[in-house]
Backbone as CSV, one residue per row, in Angstrom:
resi,resn,N_x,N_y,N_z,CA_x,CA_y,CA_z,C_x,C_y,C_z
1,LEU,0.835,-1.189,0.000,0.000,0.000,0.000,0.875,1.246,0.000
2,LYS,0.463,2.205,-0.757,1.216,3.451,-0.861,0.700,4.452,0.177
3,PRO,1.608,5.064,0.960,1.169,6.074,1.933,0.485,7.253,1.236
4,PRO,-0.416,7.935,1.948,-1.099,9.086,1.350,-0.163,10.279,1.232
5,CYS,-0.467,11.170,0.315,0.267,12.432,0.194,-0.323,13.413,1.200
6,TYR,0.528,14.083,1.934,0.049,15.117,2.842,1.165,16.123,3.082
7,THR,0.788,17.298,3.519,1.762,18.355,3.773,2.135,18.371,5.246
8,LEU,3.250,19.009,5.565,3.706,19.068,6.946,2.736,19.816,7.847
9,ASP,1.928,20.696,7.276,0.975,21.459,8.091,-0.438,20.869,8.034
10,ALA,-0.569,19.625,7.618,-1.893,19.012,7.442,-2.733,19.048,8.711
11,THR,-2.120,18.847,9.874,-2.929,18.811,11.088,-3.388,20.193,11.528
12,ALA,-2.888,21.227,10.901,-3.416,22.564,11.184,-4.792,22.723,10.546
13,HIS,-5.106,21.853,9.571,-6.350,21.953,8.820,-7.275,20.752,8.996
14,ARG,-6.789,19.683,9.628,-7.555,18.440,9.722,-7.663,17.973,11.162
15,GLU,-8.800,17.393,11.484,-9.010,16.793,12.803,-8.653,15.307,12.781
16,ASP,-8.729,14.686,11.583,-8.450,13.261,11.466,-6.983,13.046,11.099
17,SER,-6.526,11.813,11.223,-5.131,11.477,10.967,-5.000,10.605,9.726
18,GLN,-4.424,11.167,8.683,-4.152,10.372,7.489,-3.155,9.264,7.803
19,LEU,-2.238,9.530,8.719,-1.246,8.534,9.113,-1.920,7.315,9.740
20,GLN,-2.827,7.547,10.680,-3.517,6.421,11.302,-4.438,5.708,10.315
21,GLU,-5.103,6.457,9.448,-5.944,5.822,8.427,-5.106,4.883,7.569
22,TYR,-3.900,5.324,7.208,-3.015,4.506,6.395,-2.588,3.244,7.158
23,LEU,-2.110,3.415,8.385,-1.665,2.255,9.166,-2.796,1.253,9.355
24,GLU,-3.994,1.744,9.627,-5.124,0.857,9.868,-5.665,0.220,8.588
25,SER,-5.232,0.716,7.425,-5.642,0.098,6.163,-4.744,-1.078,5.780
26,ILE,-3.624,-1.233,6.457,-2.711,-2.342,6.186,-3.277,-3.585,6.886
27,PRO,-3.586,-4.628,6.141,-4.273,-5.792,6.718,-3.600,-6.413,7.944
28,ASN,-2.283,-6.498,7.975,-1.615,-7.158,9.104,-1.002,-6.166,10.097
29,CYS,-1.458,-4.922,10.068,-0.985,-3.907,11.004,-2.063,-3.685,12.063
30,VAL,-1.713,-3.928,13.326,-2.698,-3.810,14.397,-2.284,-2.736,15.397
31,ARG,-3.292,-2.056,15.916,-3.070,-1.076,16.980,-2.994,-1.853,18.292
32,LEU,-1.948,-1.604,19.064,-1.730,-2.328,20.310,-2.516,-1.709,21.455
33,ASP,-2.940,-2.553,22.368,-3.593,-2.084,23.580,-2.569,-1.408,24.481
34,ASP,-3.018,-0.431,25.278,-2.145,0.189,26.269,-1.593,-0.896,27.177
35,GLY,-0.340,-0.768,27.531,0.274,-1.741,28.434,0.918,-2.923,27.746
36,THR,0.716,-3.063,26.419,1.361,-4.148,25.680,2.869,-3.929,25.702
37,ARG,3.620,-4.982,25.921,5.082,-4.893,25.918,5.545,-4.515,24.515
38,LEU,6.331,-3.451,24.419,6.800,-2.956,23.122,8.050,-3.712,22.704
39,ILE,8.180,-3.903,21.379,9.327,-4.615,20.826,9.903,-3.807,19.662
40,PRO,11.164,-4.093,19.310,11.751,-3.413,18.149,10.871,-3.613,16.909
41,GLY,10.702,-2.543,16.140,9.877,-2.585,14.940,8.485,-2.026,15.140
42,ASP,8.037,-1.918,16.396,6.735,-1.299,16.652,6.782,0.157,16.186
43,MET,5.659,0.637,15.696,5.559,2.008,15.174,4.718,2.848,16.126
44,VAL,5.260,3.994,16.510,4.610,4.874,17.470,4.161,6.138,16.748
45,THR,2.896,6.507,16.935,2.404,7.762,16.366,2.402,8.833,17.448
46,PHE,2.665,10.063,17.007,2.738,11.197,17.910,1.825,12.311,17.411
47,MET,1.212,12.996,18.365,0.362,14.144,18.047,1.230,15.294,17.538
48,MET,0.797,15.876,16.448,1.416,17.088,15.903,0.236,17.962,15.507
49,GLY,-0.012,18.994,16.240,-1.209,19.778,15.986,-2.412,19.062,16.565
50,ARG,-3.452,18.918,15.765,-4.711,18.339,16.257,-4.857,16.844,16.020
51,ALA,-3.880,16.210,15.399,-4.017,14.786,15.071,-2.650,14.103,15.076
52,PRO,-2.618,12.770,15.220,-1.364,12.039,15.091,-0.820,12.219,13.666
53,HIS,0.350,12.786,13.566,0.887,13.170,12.260,2.377,12.877,12.152
54,HIS,2.939,12.185,13.139,4.376,11.910,13.166,4.563,10.451,13.563
55,LEU,5.565,9.799,12.989,5.782,8.373,13.210,7.225,8.111,13.594
56,GLY,7.395,7.246,14.573,8.713,6.758,14.939,8.674,5.245,14.974
57,MET,9.825,4.610,14.764,9.909,3.154,14.828,10.858,2.783,15.960
58,LEU,10.369,1.893,16.823,11.184,1.478,17.959,12.390,0.676,17.499
59,VAL,13.537,1.038,18.048,14.785,0.333,17.771,15.034,-0.636,18.922
60,THR,15.191,-0.101,20.106,15.282,-0.857,21.352,14.490,-0.049,22.362
61,PRO,13.253,-0.461,22.669,12.418,0.356,23.556,13.178,0.759,24.823
62,PRO,13.129,2.037,25.184,12.248,3.096,24.698,12.833,3.935,23.561
63,VAL,13.934,3.512,22.943,14.580,4.293,21.886,13.868,4.053,20.557
64,PHE,13.599,5.151,19.841,12.983,5.054,18.516,13.735,5.942,17.546
65,ILE,13.554,5.667,16.266,14.165,6.450,15.199,13.056,7.168,14.448
66,HIS,13.330,8.402,14.043,12.343,9.200,13.310,13.071,10.307,12.586
67,SER,12.353,11.043,11.754,12.951,12.159,11.012,12.297,13.455,11.438
68,ILE,13.128,14.471,11.576,12.663,15.804,11.947,13.180,16.785,10.898
69,ARG,12.263,17.580,10.379,12.654,18.575,9.376,13.761,19.454,9.944
70,GLY,14.831,19.605,9.184,15.958,20.418,9.598,17.026,19.642,10.350
71,LEU,16.671,18.495,10.919,17.635,17.670,11.649,17.917,16.351,10.946
72,GLY,16.998,15.919,10.106,17.148,14.640,9.432,16.719,13.491,10.324
73,THR,17.292,12.324,10.090,16.949,11.132,10.858,17.712,11.158,12.174
74,THR,16.980,10.928,13.258,17.574,11.021,14.590,16.887,10.035,15.537
75,PHE,17.437,9.903,16.724,16.867,9.029,17.737,16.120,9.848,18.778
76,GLY,15.086,9.264,19.351,14.348,9.859,20.454,14.094,8.789,21.495
77,GLN,13.559,9.203,22.641,13.225,8.270,23.705,11.791,8.497,24.136
78,LEU,11.030,7.416,24.222,9.625,7.534,24.610,9.455,8.156,25.986
79,ASN,10.456,8.006,26.857,10.341,8.567,28.199,10.796,10.031,28.276
80,ASP,11.228,10.602,27.167,11.533,12.036,27.108,10.200,12.780,27.197
81,PRO,10.067,13.758,28.104,8.781,14.443,28.273,8.196,15.023,26.981
82,THR,9.046,15.487,26.071,8.561,16.037,24.802,7.787,14.991,24.020
83,TYR,8.315,13.787,23.954,7.654,12.723,23.203,6.572,12.029,24.030
84,ALA,6.800,11.871,25.312,5.829,11.180,26.165,4.465,11.864,26.129
85,ARG,4.439,13.193,26.149,3.150,13.888,26.164,2.479,13.896,24.792
86,ARG,3.231,13.641,23.737,2.679,13.620,22.380,2.353,12.216,21.887
87,GLN,2.846,11.179,22.590,2.623,9.804,22.133,1.135,9.512,22.074
88,ASP,0.707,8.910,20.968,-0.712,8.639,20.778,-1.018,7.146,20.746
89,ALA,-0.417,6.413,19.827,-0.750,4.995,19.663,0.485,4.225,19.203
90,VAL,0.407,2.907,19.351,1.485,2.028,18.894,0.871,0.970,17.973
91,TYR,1.538,0.738,16.851,1.086,-0.247,15.864,2.179,-1.286,15.666
92,ARG,1.747,-2.506,15.325,2.695,-3.597,15.068,2.263,-4.341,13.819
93,LEU,3.239,-4.646,12.972,2.992,-5.516,11.815,3.063,-6.944,12.301
94,MET,1.998,-7.698,12.075,1.911,-9.082,12.520,2.216,-10.005,11.342
95,GLN,2.697,-11.198,11.652,2.916,-12.196,10.608,1.572,-12.546,9.967
96,SER,1.559,-12.652,8.646,0.285,-12.991,7.979,0.233,-14.451,7.608
């Protein structure tokens, strides 16, 4: 499946999340329940504006990799207050 086209300021104009719609359209991609043990490869969505609009992939929980405009690809930590307050959901690709 091809990800949707969207602009960096999309959440300034939208209440819904194109990112979550895309992840949930993948047949073997499931949203994890709160409290599920996280593993490398899990995808974490973060609030940007009014909707989840940013994605990170867990490398070794709580460390994740993501891209930031102006900084490029970098590492973050889920327990960093900046990311912890923006964390929205976690998705996992399951074996089909």
